[in-house]
């Protein structure tokens, strides 16, 4: 059994008299090992990673993107100008050949309750030419640590690609992870204002703040502290960003009194892991009364991901790399994914004979997650994408545990007529799909309120056969559903009623 | 080190996200675009038709086969409009242009042998000229047409002459289930627009003018036994 230090969580709610709120982690329980049989049955093959030596894999609400480089064969001829977008699965190798990197992306349709995860066409993807990249509805940000120069590449949705120098590029090849929140990006230790493309190295703010291993997500910036034996600090980041010139006057909150070497954050849930201690756990920062949780794991922990209530722990065990998907509050994994040991874990050699650029040798770096980007989770915990080193897969995870959605709808209706549907018990703010069955027809997509309620007026399609049908309210993020029966009267003597919007 | 122990309220961030979502959800639909109110459209009825018959009648009663409507005329309000076809989308009708009348092509065709109700729809507006503005007396919250007023629908085969029998104001949400409007009633014409209220940005109601086929006419030179 590990003997673990006891982290304190301080100042989550400002005590009027600055009385410290001390939260003690329970003694970590050994989970030995948590990885039991695979529970993902039918992953979708998104595309081939081939010999890409996968470097980045991201999944967003509608997009799965992956990138890599370091071809074993000849490098494609450089393109005169980078392509601003790509067709489904199109190889961008030519566009980014100067850095030896490729990026591919596919759109997907998430499970809306009645259809499995499926792939669609990529339309106007704001792809940037980089190995490490992140995208939002507004921005695409990429960083190519292997290029001839360390250049940040930024594309505003629909706009041209812009390039900028970073405040510091002294963070080593392969560690240029990218994250975006609002109009700010975090690239390695650089906090970047995307409107101005100016950046600040977090490590220069204060001698007690480390630039490395910072996290930017969901309105929170987390940094590691170097003083007092090591701490972890957090500050809020508004969507319109922080003033880079005032960073040294930010209010920081101490959220951990130790420095985990891996952290991830999503919607109030901070997940941490430390390979030295063989420890992983989580704290809920938006609920001071919530109990923190931690567990030990025999294997070293190599990567950590979190979205919504789900988090992913990646660990090497017996020579294999395994990922377990866990749910906040539950100790058994929701799903287990064996990741091929060839996922870039071995040294990657650039083919010197084919190199148009300088040959690079990247040593295996077990302290870095650079080679373990082959797993990603998003749509707040429902979609998981990973690679076994040959292909890129994606799957829809089971519903969150403990759903109790209730809904109301009229017991009777008419084809072509509107009916009011309400629901409660959904995840706050989650996407909601309302279906009419038996032939599933998506009636509307909406969003739950902050209290988990939902209300919509949906029109039963004209031409729907008379008889008993089902109205299903489905939370896309939670996977929770509620079903009501509705009887449609025969409409033999009338035309389907219509709503007439003729006001201008 | 400037790390100060101050409040960190993640819930505030969540609230911001929820507020953004709420704004998105509140985006007005296309036909409810807010604009400064304009004076209510003036209401004018044309003088009653002269009792003196035309010395050379150009139309004669005849059988007019069902055909696509091309124009609609309502002499009492000087309305004369082109008619374009439209189909419902998702149980809704929202004409794409403002100054034309539209015929719901999924339902009835006008004609002597009509087998279903004929529906004409068109926009009305407080802010701009619109197809069916002449049907509304916004100032008095009334419809302009009166029972007996003539509605002429022209097709390639001739003219279908209807007479107004009445009008009804419906809540928009209630219109789709108003059985009397959507009943299959050959020989009936339903003219539907929005019921505008002076000073209101959105029309919550529809005006439905009902008319009944009284005569089918063809040009005199093409008349056949009817």
XYZ file of C-alpha atoms in Angstrom:
730
model
C 0.000 0.000 0.000
C 1.214 3.411 -0.867
C 1.514 5.926 1.810
C 0.267 9.096 0.277
C 0.534 12.661 1.260
C -2.623 14.359 2.280
C -3.526 17.138 -0.087
C -5.303 20.130 1.226
C -7.842 22.007 -0.761
C -7.892 25.581 0.257
C -10.018 28.551 -0.497
C -12.542 27.005 -2.842
C -15.103 29.218 -1.202
C -13.696 32.406 0.158
C -14.106 32.269 3.889
C -14.947 35.690 5.211
C -12.140 35.573 7.733
C -9.789 33.606 5.529
C -10.270 30.541 7.640
C -8.736 27.724 5.698
C -10.960 25.038 4.354
C -9.003 21.865 4.630
C -10.227 18.842 2.836
C -8.475 15.597 3.491
C -8.351 12.940 0.865
C -9.456 9.565 2.118
C -6.814 6.921 2.233
C -6.298 5.791 -1.297
C -7.576 2.376 -2.076
C -5.601 0.019 -4.183
C -7.281 -0.847 -7.417
C -5.636 -4.008 -8.526
C -5.974 -3.792 -11.406
C -9.110 -1.989 -12.501
C -8.846 -3.130 -16.055
C -11.194 -5.967 -16.606
C -12.707 -7.258 -19.828
C -13.290 -4.840 -22.637
C -16.798 -3.457 -22.664
C -16.671 -1.597 -25.941
C -18.301 -3.879 -28.450
C -18.584 -2.150 -31.771
C -16.132 0.626 -32.293
C -16.280 2.447 -35.592
C -13.117 2.584 -37.622
C -12.658 6.257 -38.288
C -9.638 6.012 -40.498
C -6.202 4.618 -40.887
C -3.322 5.977 -38.959
C -1.080 3.735 -40.998
C 2.525 4.664 -40.567
C 1.686 8.085 -39.247
C 3.092 7.417 -35.815
C 0.112 9.087 -34.278
C 0.897 12.262 -32.406
C -2.443 13.849 -31.735
C -6.020 12.640 -31.504
C -8.901 14.884 -30.566
C -12.629 14.369 -30.428
C -15.053 17.263 -30.206
C -18.831 17.445 -30.236
C -18.882 16.775 -33.995
C -15.317 16.138 -35.089
C -12.668 13.495 -34.680
C -9.225 14.643 -35.761
C -5.868 13.011 -35.633
C -2.442 13.868 -36.810
C 0.995 12.458 -37.008
C 4.088 12.496 -39.031
C 7.565 11.221 -39.327
C 7.025 9.098 -42.373
C 9.112 6.051 -42.777
C 9.081 6.560 -46.522
C 9.754 9.484 -48.802
C 8.385 12.798 -47.705
C 5.786 14.208 -50.115
C 6.717 17.263 -52.099
C 6.008 20.470 -50.288
C 2.877 22.284 -51.372
C 3.280 25.942 -52.316
C 0.640 26.912 -49.791
C -1.065 25.036 -46.999
C -4.575 23.863 -47.776
C -7.145 25.681 -45.653
C -9.470 22.729 -45.393
C -9.770 19.123 -46.320
C -12.224 16.607 -47.616
C -13.196 13.648 -45.416
C -10.132 11.792 -44.414
C -8.053 13.585 -46.973
C -4.375 13.358 -46.354
C -2.908 16.741 -45.674
C 0.564 15.382 -46.016
C 1.382 17.501 -48.994
C 0.245 20.632 -47.263
C 2.375 20.114 -44.221
C 5.180 18.083 -45.639
C 7.724 20.625 -44.653
C 7.287 19.528 -41.100
C 6.749 15.908 -41.978
C 3.345 15.966 -40.321
C -0.121 15.023 -41.416
C -3.510 15.776 -40.021
C -6.767 14.060 -40.892
C -10.237 14.687 -39.636
C -13.753 13.350 -39.944
C -17.096 14.641 -38.856
C -19.278 12.262 -36.950
C -22.866 12.189 -35.857
C -23.091 11.455 -32.169
C -25.479 8.914 -30.823
C -28.722 10.862 -30.502
C -30.472 7.923 -28.943
C -31.675 6.160 -32.046
C -28.700 5.875 -34.337
C -25.230 4.570 -33.761
C -22.240 6.786 -34.080
C -21.711 7.355 -37.750
C -19.279 9.241 -39.890
C -20.016 12.109 -42.201
C -18.222 14.467 -44.462
C -15.871 17.079 -43.183
C -17.065 20.392 -44.481
C -15.042 23.487 -43.711
C -12.684 22.198 -41.117
C -10.407 24.881 -39.797
C -7.438 22.591 -40.097
C -4.043 23.986 -39.380
C -0.776 22.492 -40.415
C 0.577 21.194 -37.175
C 1.119 18.077 -35.166
C -0.440 19.249 -31.946
C -3.666 21.109 -32.505
C -6.975 21.988 -30.947
C -10.157 23.382 -32.416
C -13.339 25.042 -31.263
C -16.261 26.516 -33.153
C -14.244 29.674 -33.567
C -10.584 28.790 -33.525
C -8.087 26.253 -34.726
C -4.679 26.431 -33.116
C -1.726 24.306 -33.992
C 1.875 24.059 -33.008
C 4.532 22.189 -34.847
C 7.444 21.454 -32.575
C 9.232 19.561 -35.301
C 9.188 22.189 -37.985
C 12.127 24.277 -39.081
C 11.006 26.913 -36.587
C 8.718 26.855 -33.614
C 5.727 28.636 -35.043
C 2.230 28.933 -33.710
C -0.394 28.588 -36.395
C -3.863 29.983 -35.811
C -6.946 30.020 -37.967
C -10.138 31.823 -37.103
C -13.148 29.978 -38.453
C -13.479 30.984 -42.083
C -10.387 33.130 -42.021
C -6.843 32.730 -43.256
C -4.158 30.899 -41.365
C -1.973 33.180 -39.284
C 1.431 32.489 -37.851
C 3.120 33.911 -34.797
C 6.176 33.420 -32.700
C 5.634 32.171 -29.175
C 7.008 33.823 -26.098
C 9.036 30.720 -25.465
C 9.765 27.611 -27.449
C 12.050 26.215 -24.868
C 9.914 23.287 -23.899
C 11.328 20.558 -26.007
C 10.153 18.778 -29.085
C 6.934 16.874 -28.760
C 5.609 18.590 -25.693
C 3.781 21.423 -27.383
C 0.304 20.391 -26.286
C -2.418 22.824 -27.309
C -5.656 23.759 -25.554
C -8.231 26.482 -26.242
C -10.705 28.227 -24.002
C -12.686 31.144 -25.397
C -10.255 33.464 -27.100
C -7.196 32.111 -25.311
C -4.938 29.180 -26.021
C -2.345 27.378 -23.990
C 0.578 26.076 -26.009
C 3.091 24.369 -23.788
C 3.829 26.994 -21.157
C 2.613 29.860 -23.371
C -0.689 31.551 -22.695
C -1.782 33.057 -26.008
C -4.297 35.808 -26.704
C -5.760 34.592 -29.989
C -7.074 38.027 -30.936
C -3.630 39.603 -30.809
C -1.442 36.483 -31.145
C 0.634 37.779 -28.265
C 1.810 35.241 -25.725
C 3.278 35.083 -22.258
C 5.376 32.284 -20.791
C 3.616 31.338 -17.563
C 6.959 30.409 -16.095
C 8.010 34.050 -16.154
C 5.129 35.295 -14.030
C 6.572 34.349 -10.700
C 9.447 32.322 -9.403
C 6.945 30.070 -7.648
C 4.927 29.259 -10.765
C 6.059 26.566 -13.164
C 5.335 26.964 -16.833
C 5.232 23.276 -17.561
C 2.203 21.023 -17.140
C -0.290 23.871 -17.061
C -3.903 23.112 -17.946
C -6.453 25.345 -19.673
C -9.998 24.034 -19.880
C -13.603 25.073 -19.288
C -12.780 28.483 -17.884
C -9.967 27.425 -15.602
C -6.203 27.827 -15.790
C -4.229 25.447 -13.579
C -0.522 25.845 -12.920
C 1.931 24.126 -10.700
C 3.602 25.963 -7.857
C 7.267 25.500 -7.091
C 7.422 26.865 -3.559
C 6.310 25.498 -0.192
C 6.987 21.958 -1.270
C 4.899 22.241 -4.370
C 1.301 23.271 -4.837
C -1.278 23.551 -7.586
C -2.937 26.884 -8.298
C -6.013 27.783 -10.290
C -7.575 30.944 -11.640
C -10.698 31.618 -13.627
C -10.431 32.515 -17.303
C -13.349 34.388 -18.835
C -14.335 33.459 -22.379
C -13.055 36.745 -23.709
C -9.694 35.940 -22.197
C -7.286 37.345 -19.676
C -5.336 40.538 -20.051
C -1.822 39.292 -20.707
C -0.312 42.450 -19.308
C -2.033 41.920 -15.971
C -1.259 38.258 -15.438
C 1.067 39.007 -12.560
C -1.835 40.395 -10.575
C -4.143 37.432 -11.045
C -5.911 35.940 -8.087
C -4.783 32.358 -7.700
C -6.472 29.764 -5.580
C -4.655 26.817 -4.058
C -6.510 23.702 -5.117
C -3.934 21.020 -4.243
C -0.982 21.202 -1.942
C 1.061 18.867 -4.055
C 2.059 18.645 -7.679
C 0.554 15.767 -9.601
C 2.453 15.246 -12.793
C -0.764 14.856 -14.751
C -3.929 16.928 -14.440
C -7.097 17.299 -16.469
C -10.150 19.461 -15.870
C -13.707 19.566 -17.142
C -16.778 21.346 -15.830
C -15.718 21.531 -12.220
C -14.045 18.137 -12.039
C -10.286 18.125 -11.558
C -8.685 14.748 -12.178
C -5.072 14.197 -11.236
C -2.517 11.447 -11.356
C 1.020 11.032 -10.195
C 3.212 8.340 -11.587
C 5.705 8.539 -8.761
C 3.015 7.754 -6.214
C 1.024 5.485 -8.515
C -1.962 7.565 -7.502
C -4.917 8.947 -9.329
C -8.036 10.681 -8.094
C -10.349 13.602 -8.495
C -11.697 16.698 -6.761
C -14.914 18.438 -7.611
C -14.089 22.135 -7.468
C -17.613 23.452 -7.876
C -18.943 21.688 -4.805
C -16.983 22.307 -1.592
C -18.979 19.594 0.135
C -18.094 16.889 -2.368
C -15.627 14.337 -1.069
C -12.369 14.012 -2.960
C -11.443 10.538 -4.083
C -8.152 8.850 -4.820
C -6.868 5.393 -5.562
C -3.551 3.773 -6.160
C -2.748 1.783 -9.213
C 0.110 -0.675 -9.576
C 1.073 0.412 -13.031
C 2.585 3.715 -13.945
C 0.086 6.267 -15.153
C 0.921 7.705 -18.529
C -2.003 9.889 -19.543
C -5.184 11.332 -18.196
C -8.276 12.708 -19.935
C -11.559 14.003 -18.551
C -14.833 15.207 -20.018
C -17.950 15.796 -17.986
C -18.256 13.030 -15.449
C -15.984 10.604 -17.270
C -12.250 10.325 -17.033
C -9.731 8.115 -18.736
C -6.627 6.695 -17.104
C -3.968 5.323 -19.412
C -1.388 3.019 -17.920
C 1.259 0.621 -19.103
C 0.809 -2.848 -17.690
C 2.783 -5.948 -18.532
C 4.125 -4.343 -21.621
C 0.708 -3.292 -22.871
C -0.862 0.103 -22.761
C -4.385 0.001 -21.414
C -6.973 2.725 -20.992
C -9.760 2.521 -18.465
C -12.741 4.832 -18.674
C -14.111 5.666 -15.251
C -17.100 7.597 -14.054
C -17.052 10.046 -11.210
C -18.271 8.198 -8.150
C -17.709 4.758 -9.577
C -14.664 2.583 -9.070
C -15.324 0.019 -11.776
C -14.344 1.068 -15.262
C -17.096 1.884 -17.696
C -14.960 0.643 -20.538
C -11.486 -0.667 -21.125
C -9.482 -0.171 -24.269
C -6.260 -2.025 -24.934
C -3.900 0.291 -26.705
C -1.289 -1.355 -28.795
C 2.161 -1.133 -27.402
C 3.265 0.178 -30.751
C 1.469 3.422 -30.157
C 4.602 5.401 -30.506
C 6.034 3.971 -27.335
C 9.096 2.774 -29.106
C 11.662 5.262 -30.327
C 10.567 6.900 -33.519
C 13.166 7.411 -36.166
C 12.825 9.802 -38.975
C 14.057 8.306 -42.207
C 17.219 10.248 -42.804
C 17.496 9.075 -46.375
C 14.175 10.610 -47.295
C 14.466 13.715 -45.247
C 13.936 17.023 -46.924
C 14.243 18.543 -43.512
C 16.714 17.808 -40.814
C 16.707 14.304 -39.431
C 15.245 14.047 -36.008
C 15.552 11.314 -33.461
C 12.998 11.389 -30.725
C 13.994 9.286 -27.763
C 11.424 7.489 -25.775
C 10.324 9.804 -23.033
C 8.334 7.986 -20.399
C 7.790 11.104 -18.387
C 5.960 12.747 -21.263
C 2.579 11.895 -22.668
C 3.669 12.924 -26.115
C 3.312 9.433 -27.451
C 0.043 8.697 -25.740
C -2.219 11.165 -27.451
C -3.920 8.216 -29.052
C -6.969 8.454 -26.847
C -9.525 11.203 -26.462
C -12.949 11.611 -24.922
C -15.566 14.264 -25.547
C -19.206 15.074 -26.025
C -18.988 15.194 -22.267
C -18.071 11.627 -21.793
C -20.094 9.774 -24.423
C -17.641 9.496 -27.292
C -14.253 7.851 -27.027
C -11.677 7.767 -29.800
C -8.414 5.884 -29.712
C -5.841 4.229 -31.882
C -4.062 0.926 -31.737
C -1.259 2.284 -33.822
C -2.795 1.031 -37.065
C -6.296 2.492 -37.159
C -8.284 5.171 -35.407
C -11.429 3.948 -33.657
C -14.390 5.637 -32.032
C -17.248 4.341 -29.938
C -20.184 5.575 -27.939
C -19.843 4.820 -24.255
C -22.745 3.552 -22.129
C -25.106 6.055 -20.505
C -24.027 7.693 -17.297
C -24.983 5.759 -14.216
C -28.028 6.728 -12.247
C -30.197 8.521 -14.778
C -33.741 9.340 -13.756
C -35.246 11.455 -16.500
C -38.966 12.083 -16.365
C -41.025 13.605 -19.143
C -44.517 14.781 -19.892
C -46.405 14.822 -23.169
C -50.079 14.674 -24.129
C -51.578 11.202 -24.273
C -53.183 12.005 -27.607
C -52.238 14.085 -30.615
C -52.827 14.644 -34.296
C -50.480 14.361 -37.195
C -49.341 17.819 -38.206
C -50.220 19.303 -34.849
C -47.843 20.599 -32.200
C -47.518 18.965 -28.808
C -45.717 20.251 -25.726
C -42.967 18.052 -24.327
C -41.229 18.665 -21.017
C -38.546 16.754 -19.165
C -36.594 16.936 -15.932
C -33.577 15.187 -14.498
C -31.269 15.774 -17.468
C -27.665 16.865 -17.197
C -27.472 20.651 -16.917
C -27.062 22.207 -20.315
C -26.834 18.970 -22.239
C -28.078 18.550 -25.781
C -31.525 16.962 -25.906
C -33.071 15.031 -28.782
C -36.799 14.359 -29.028
C -37.778 11.389 -31.188
C -41.070 10.047 -32.473
C -41.195 6.309 -32.965
C -41.820 3.641 -34.254
C -40.025 4.786 -37.387
C -37.630 7.067 -35.581
C -38.110 10.679 -36.621
C -35.996 13.348 -34.958
C -38.531 16.001 -33.974
C -36.178 18.534 -32.437
C -32.769 19.117 -30.917
C -32.555 21.461 -27.969
C -30.622 22.046 -24.803
C -31.502 21.351 -21.194
C -31.627 24.261 -18.772
C -29.117 24.677 -15.962
C -31.476 22.836 -13.633
C -31.726 19.859 -15.973
C -35.213 20.666 -17.242
C -36.257 20.828 -20.869
C -39.326 22.101 -22.682
C -40.172 22.181 -26.358
C -43.093 22.318 -28.702
C -42.713 19.673 -31.365
C -44.879 19.101 -34.402
C -45.932 15.554 -35.110
C -45.119 15.112 -38.782
C -48.001 15.364 -41.191
C -48.703 11.948 -42.588
C -47.827 10.069 -39.424
C -49.999 6.993 -39.271
C -52.809 6.894 -36.750
C -52.199 4.666 -33.766
C -49.947 4.507 -30.737
C -46.485 6.001 -31.022
C -43.708 6.839 -28.592
C -42.186 10.191 -27.784
C -38.652 9.736 -26.502
C -36.663 12.441 -24.759
C -32.969 11.593 -24.935
C -30.097 13.375 -23.237
C -27.198 13.201 -25.664
C -24.520 13.689 -23.040
C -25.992 11.523 -20.310
C -27.544 8.895 -22.534
C -30.625 9.005 -20.321
C -34.031 8.669 -21.907
C -37.681 8.919 -21.000
C -40.453 7.502 -23.160
C -44.126 8.525 -23.304
C -46.876 6.951 -25.340
C -48.989 9.143 -27.547
C -52.041 8.033 -29.516
C -52.543 9.721 -32.862
C -56.114 9.997 -34.055
C -57.058 9.042 -37.574
C -57.216 12.022 -39.911
C -59.307 10.584 -42.696
C -61.641 13.532 -43.036
C -59.169 16.342 -42.931
C -55.954 17.643 -44.350
C -52.950 17.585 -42.020
C -53.101 20.753 -39.982
C -50.319 23.252 -40.515
C -48.800 26.111 -38.638
C -48.851 29.202 -40.844
C -46.103 31.754 -40.214
C -47.039 34.707 -42.344
C -46.016 37.621 -40.163
C -43.333 40.011 -41.336
C 4.796 34.758 -4.681
C 1.498 36.494 -5.153
C -0.725 33.491 -4.782
C -3.560 34.789 -2.691
C -6.296 32.688 -1.198
C -9.396 34.094 -2.756
C -12.728 32.872 -3.914
C -12.834 30.608 -6.860
C -16.351 29.894 -7.898
C -16.503 27.516 -10.777
C -20.283 27.690 -10.655
C -19.935 31.182 -12.060
C -18.319 29.781 -15.157
C -21.087 27.268 -15.560
C -23.610 30.062 -15.232
C -21.906 31.977 -18.030
C -22.127 28.938 -20.270
C -25.765 28.479 -19.449
C -26.443 32.125 -20.191
C -24.845 31.808 -23.595
C -27.023 28.801 -24.297
C -30.067 30.715 -23.224
C -29.240 33.521 -25.619
C -28.896 31.036 -28.430
C -32.216 29.465 -27.581
C -33.853 32.871 -27.605
C -32.840 33.647 -31.153
C -35.985 34.757 -32.908
C -37.302 32.647 -35.757
C -37.180 34.049 -39.227
C -40.653 35.381 -39.374
C -40.411 37.119 -36.046
C -37.590 39.488 -36.846
C -37.929 42.497 -34.638
C -38.067 45.858 -36.299
C -39.381 49.252 -35.329
C -43.150 49.354 -35.603
C -44.546 51.188 -38.561
C -47.939 52.760 -39.029
C -50.691 50.216 -39.457
C -51.639 49.666 -43.069
C -54.510 51.856 -44.126
C -57.748 50.152 -44.993
C -59.624 50.977 -48.130
C -62.497 49.241 -49.728
C -63.249 49.891 -53.339
C -66.597 51.336 -54.332
C -69.332 48.747 -54.811
C -69.379 47.379 -58.316
C -71.617 49.148 -60.729
C -75.002 47.473 -61.140
C -74.771 48.198 -64.820
C -73.793 45.009 -66.635
C -70.862 45.088 -68.926
C -72.048 45.583 -72.480
C -69.662 42.887 -73.725
C -69.179 40.184 -71.072
C -65.760 38.556 -71.485
C -66.444 35.442 -69.376
C -69.187 32.895 -69.460
C -70.158 30.230 -66.932
C -68.545 26.922 -67.813
C -66.880 23.830 -66.448
C -63.310 24.605 -65.359
C -61.186 21.574 -64.676
C -58.913 21.494 -61.632
C -55.699 23.357 -62.344
C -52.917 25.236 -60.645
C -53.967 28.740 -59.543
C -52.053 31.565 -61.180
C -53.611 34.751 -59.814
C -55.998 35.812 -57.093
C -58.100 38.961 -57.222
C -60.269 40.474 -54.522
C -61.880 43.543 -56.080
C -63.298 44.862 -52.792
C -59.790 45.641 -51.550
C -58.065 46.136 -54.907
C -55.997 43.008 -54.391
C -54.532 41.371 -57.479
C -51.620 39.021 -56.885
C -49.618 36.343 -58.590
C -49.962 32.930 -56.939
C -46.982 30.658 -56.423
C -46.950 27.050 -55.155
C -45.651 26.123 -51.703
C -45.397 22.966 -49.630
C -45.244 22.644 -45.864
C -41.890 21.926 -44.235
C -42.015 20.163 -40.902
C -45.707 20.925 -40.536
C -45.215 24.625 -41.186
C -45.896 27.079 -43.949
C -43.664 30.140 -44.216
C -43.838 31.798 -47.643
C -40.382 32.728 -48.927
C -41.453 36.080 -50.396
C -43.635 38.799 -48.981
C -45.556 40.240 -51.903
C -46.971 37.095 -53.498
C -49.799 34.799 -52.569
C -49.010 31.102 -52.216
C -51.112 28.044 -52.892
C -50.542 24.969 -50.685
C -49.972 22.524 -53.485
C -50.228 19.435 -51.296
C -53.929 19.995 -50.792
C -56.746 21.064 -53.121
C -56.698 22.436 -56.675
C -59.296 25.021 -57.654
C -61.803 23.840 -60.237
C -65.379 22.858 -60.888
C -64.444 19.307 -60.011
C -62.388 20.186 -56.939
C -61.962 17.291 -54.561
C -60.408 19.138 -51.658
C -60.248 22.504 -49.972
C -58.104 25.156 -51.681
C -55.670 27.040 -49.419
C -54.047 30.370 -50.253
C -51.558 31.866 -47.808
C -49.581 35.080 -47.803
C -47.680 37.389 -45.550
C -48.994 40.453 -43.774
C -46.841 43.048 -42.074
C -46.969 46.230 -40.048
C -43.629 47.314 -41.436
C -43.737 46.745 -45.168
C -46.047 46.099 -48.064
C -47.194 42.496 -47.933
C -49.503 40.336 -49.978
C -52.448 40.175 -47.633
C -52.143 43.518 -45.831
C -55.372 44.664 -47.562
C -57.324 41.969 -45.733
C -56.657 43.517 -42.321
C -58.042 46.536 -40.532
C -55.351 46.744 -37.916
C -56.674 49.886 -36.289
C -60.005 48.252 -35.512
C -58.633 44.728 -35.108
C -60.998 43.533 -37.763
C -61.001 41.862 -41.124
C -61.871 44.013 -44.098
C -63.726 41.498 -46.218
C -67.426 41.013 -45.687
C -69.725 38.121 -46.530
C -70.518 38.201 -50.199
C -67.265 39.821 -51.273
C -65.883 38.255 -54.408
C -62.624 36.330 -54.676
C -61.500 35.377 -58.180
C -58.910 32.670 -58.657
C -57.488 32.367 -62.169
C -56.086 29.115 -63.545
C -55.004 28.090 -67.003
C -58.501 26.771 -67.515
C -60.499 29.788 -66.422
C -61.635 31.741 -63.396
C -63.115 30.321 -60.221
C -65.365 32.844 -58.535
C -65.816 32.489 -54.806
C -67.820 34.505 -52.310
C -66.638 35.206 -48.788
C -68.764 33.521 -46.145
C -66.900 34.726 -43.070
C -63.606 35.003 -41.262
C -62.118 33.666 -38.023
C -59.147 34.591 -35.907
C -57.078 31.653 -34.611
C -54.222 31.366 -32.171
C -51.258 30.200 -34.272
C -50.660 27.206 -32.070
C -54.313 26.256 -32.332
C -54.650 26.580 -36.085
C -53.102 23.196 -36.923
C -55.815 21.457 -34.946
C -58.715 23.593 -36.123
C -60.648 20.831 -37.864
C -62.996 23.215 -39.653
C -60.044 24.864 -41.428
C -58.376 21.656 -42.544
C -61.494 19.669 -43.359
C -61.646 18.245 -46.852
C -64.392 20.432 -48.284
C -64.422 20.646 -52.097
C -65.559 24.077 -53.276
C -64.146 25.824 -50.217
C -61.344 28.377 -50.360
C -59.400 29.245 -47.205
C -57.242 32.387 -47.290
C -54.766 32.491 -44.404
C -52.459 35.229 -43.210
C -51.158 36.573 -39.901
C -53.443 38.720 -37.789
C -51.382 41.788 -37.023
C -51.933 43.793 -33.880
C -50.883 47.424 -33.839
C -47.801 47.905 -31.683
C -46.964 44.232 -31.351
C -43.718 42.898 -32.734
C -44.960 39.369 -33.230
C -48.176 38.051 -34.680
C -49.603 35.427 -32.364
C -52.736 34.807 -34.392
C -53.835 33.914 -37.892
C -56.683 35.369 -39.892
C -58.591 32.779 -41.912
C -61.069 34.069 -44.499
C -63.414 31.393 -45.803
C -65.056 31.577 -49.205
C -67.277 29.246 -51.210
C -67.167 28.539 -54.929
C -70.164 30.094 -56.619
C -69.238 30.103 -60.281
C -66.655 28.911 -62.753
C -65.960 31.063 -65.771
C -64.053 30.764 -69.020
C -63.241 33.410 -71.582
C -66.220 34.012 -73.818
C -64.537 32.707 -76.931
C -63.658 29.453 -75.182
C -66.963 28.839 -73.421
C -68.511 25.394 -73.526
C -71.632 24.037 -72.022
C -71.298 24.118 -68.406
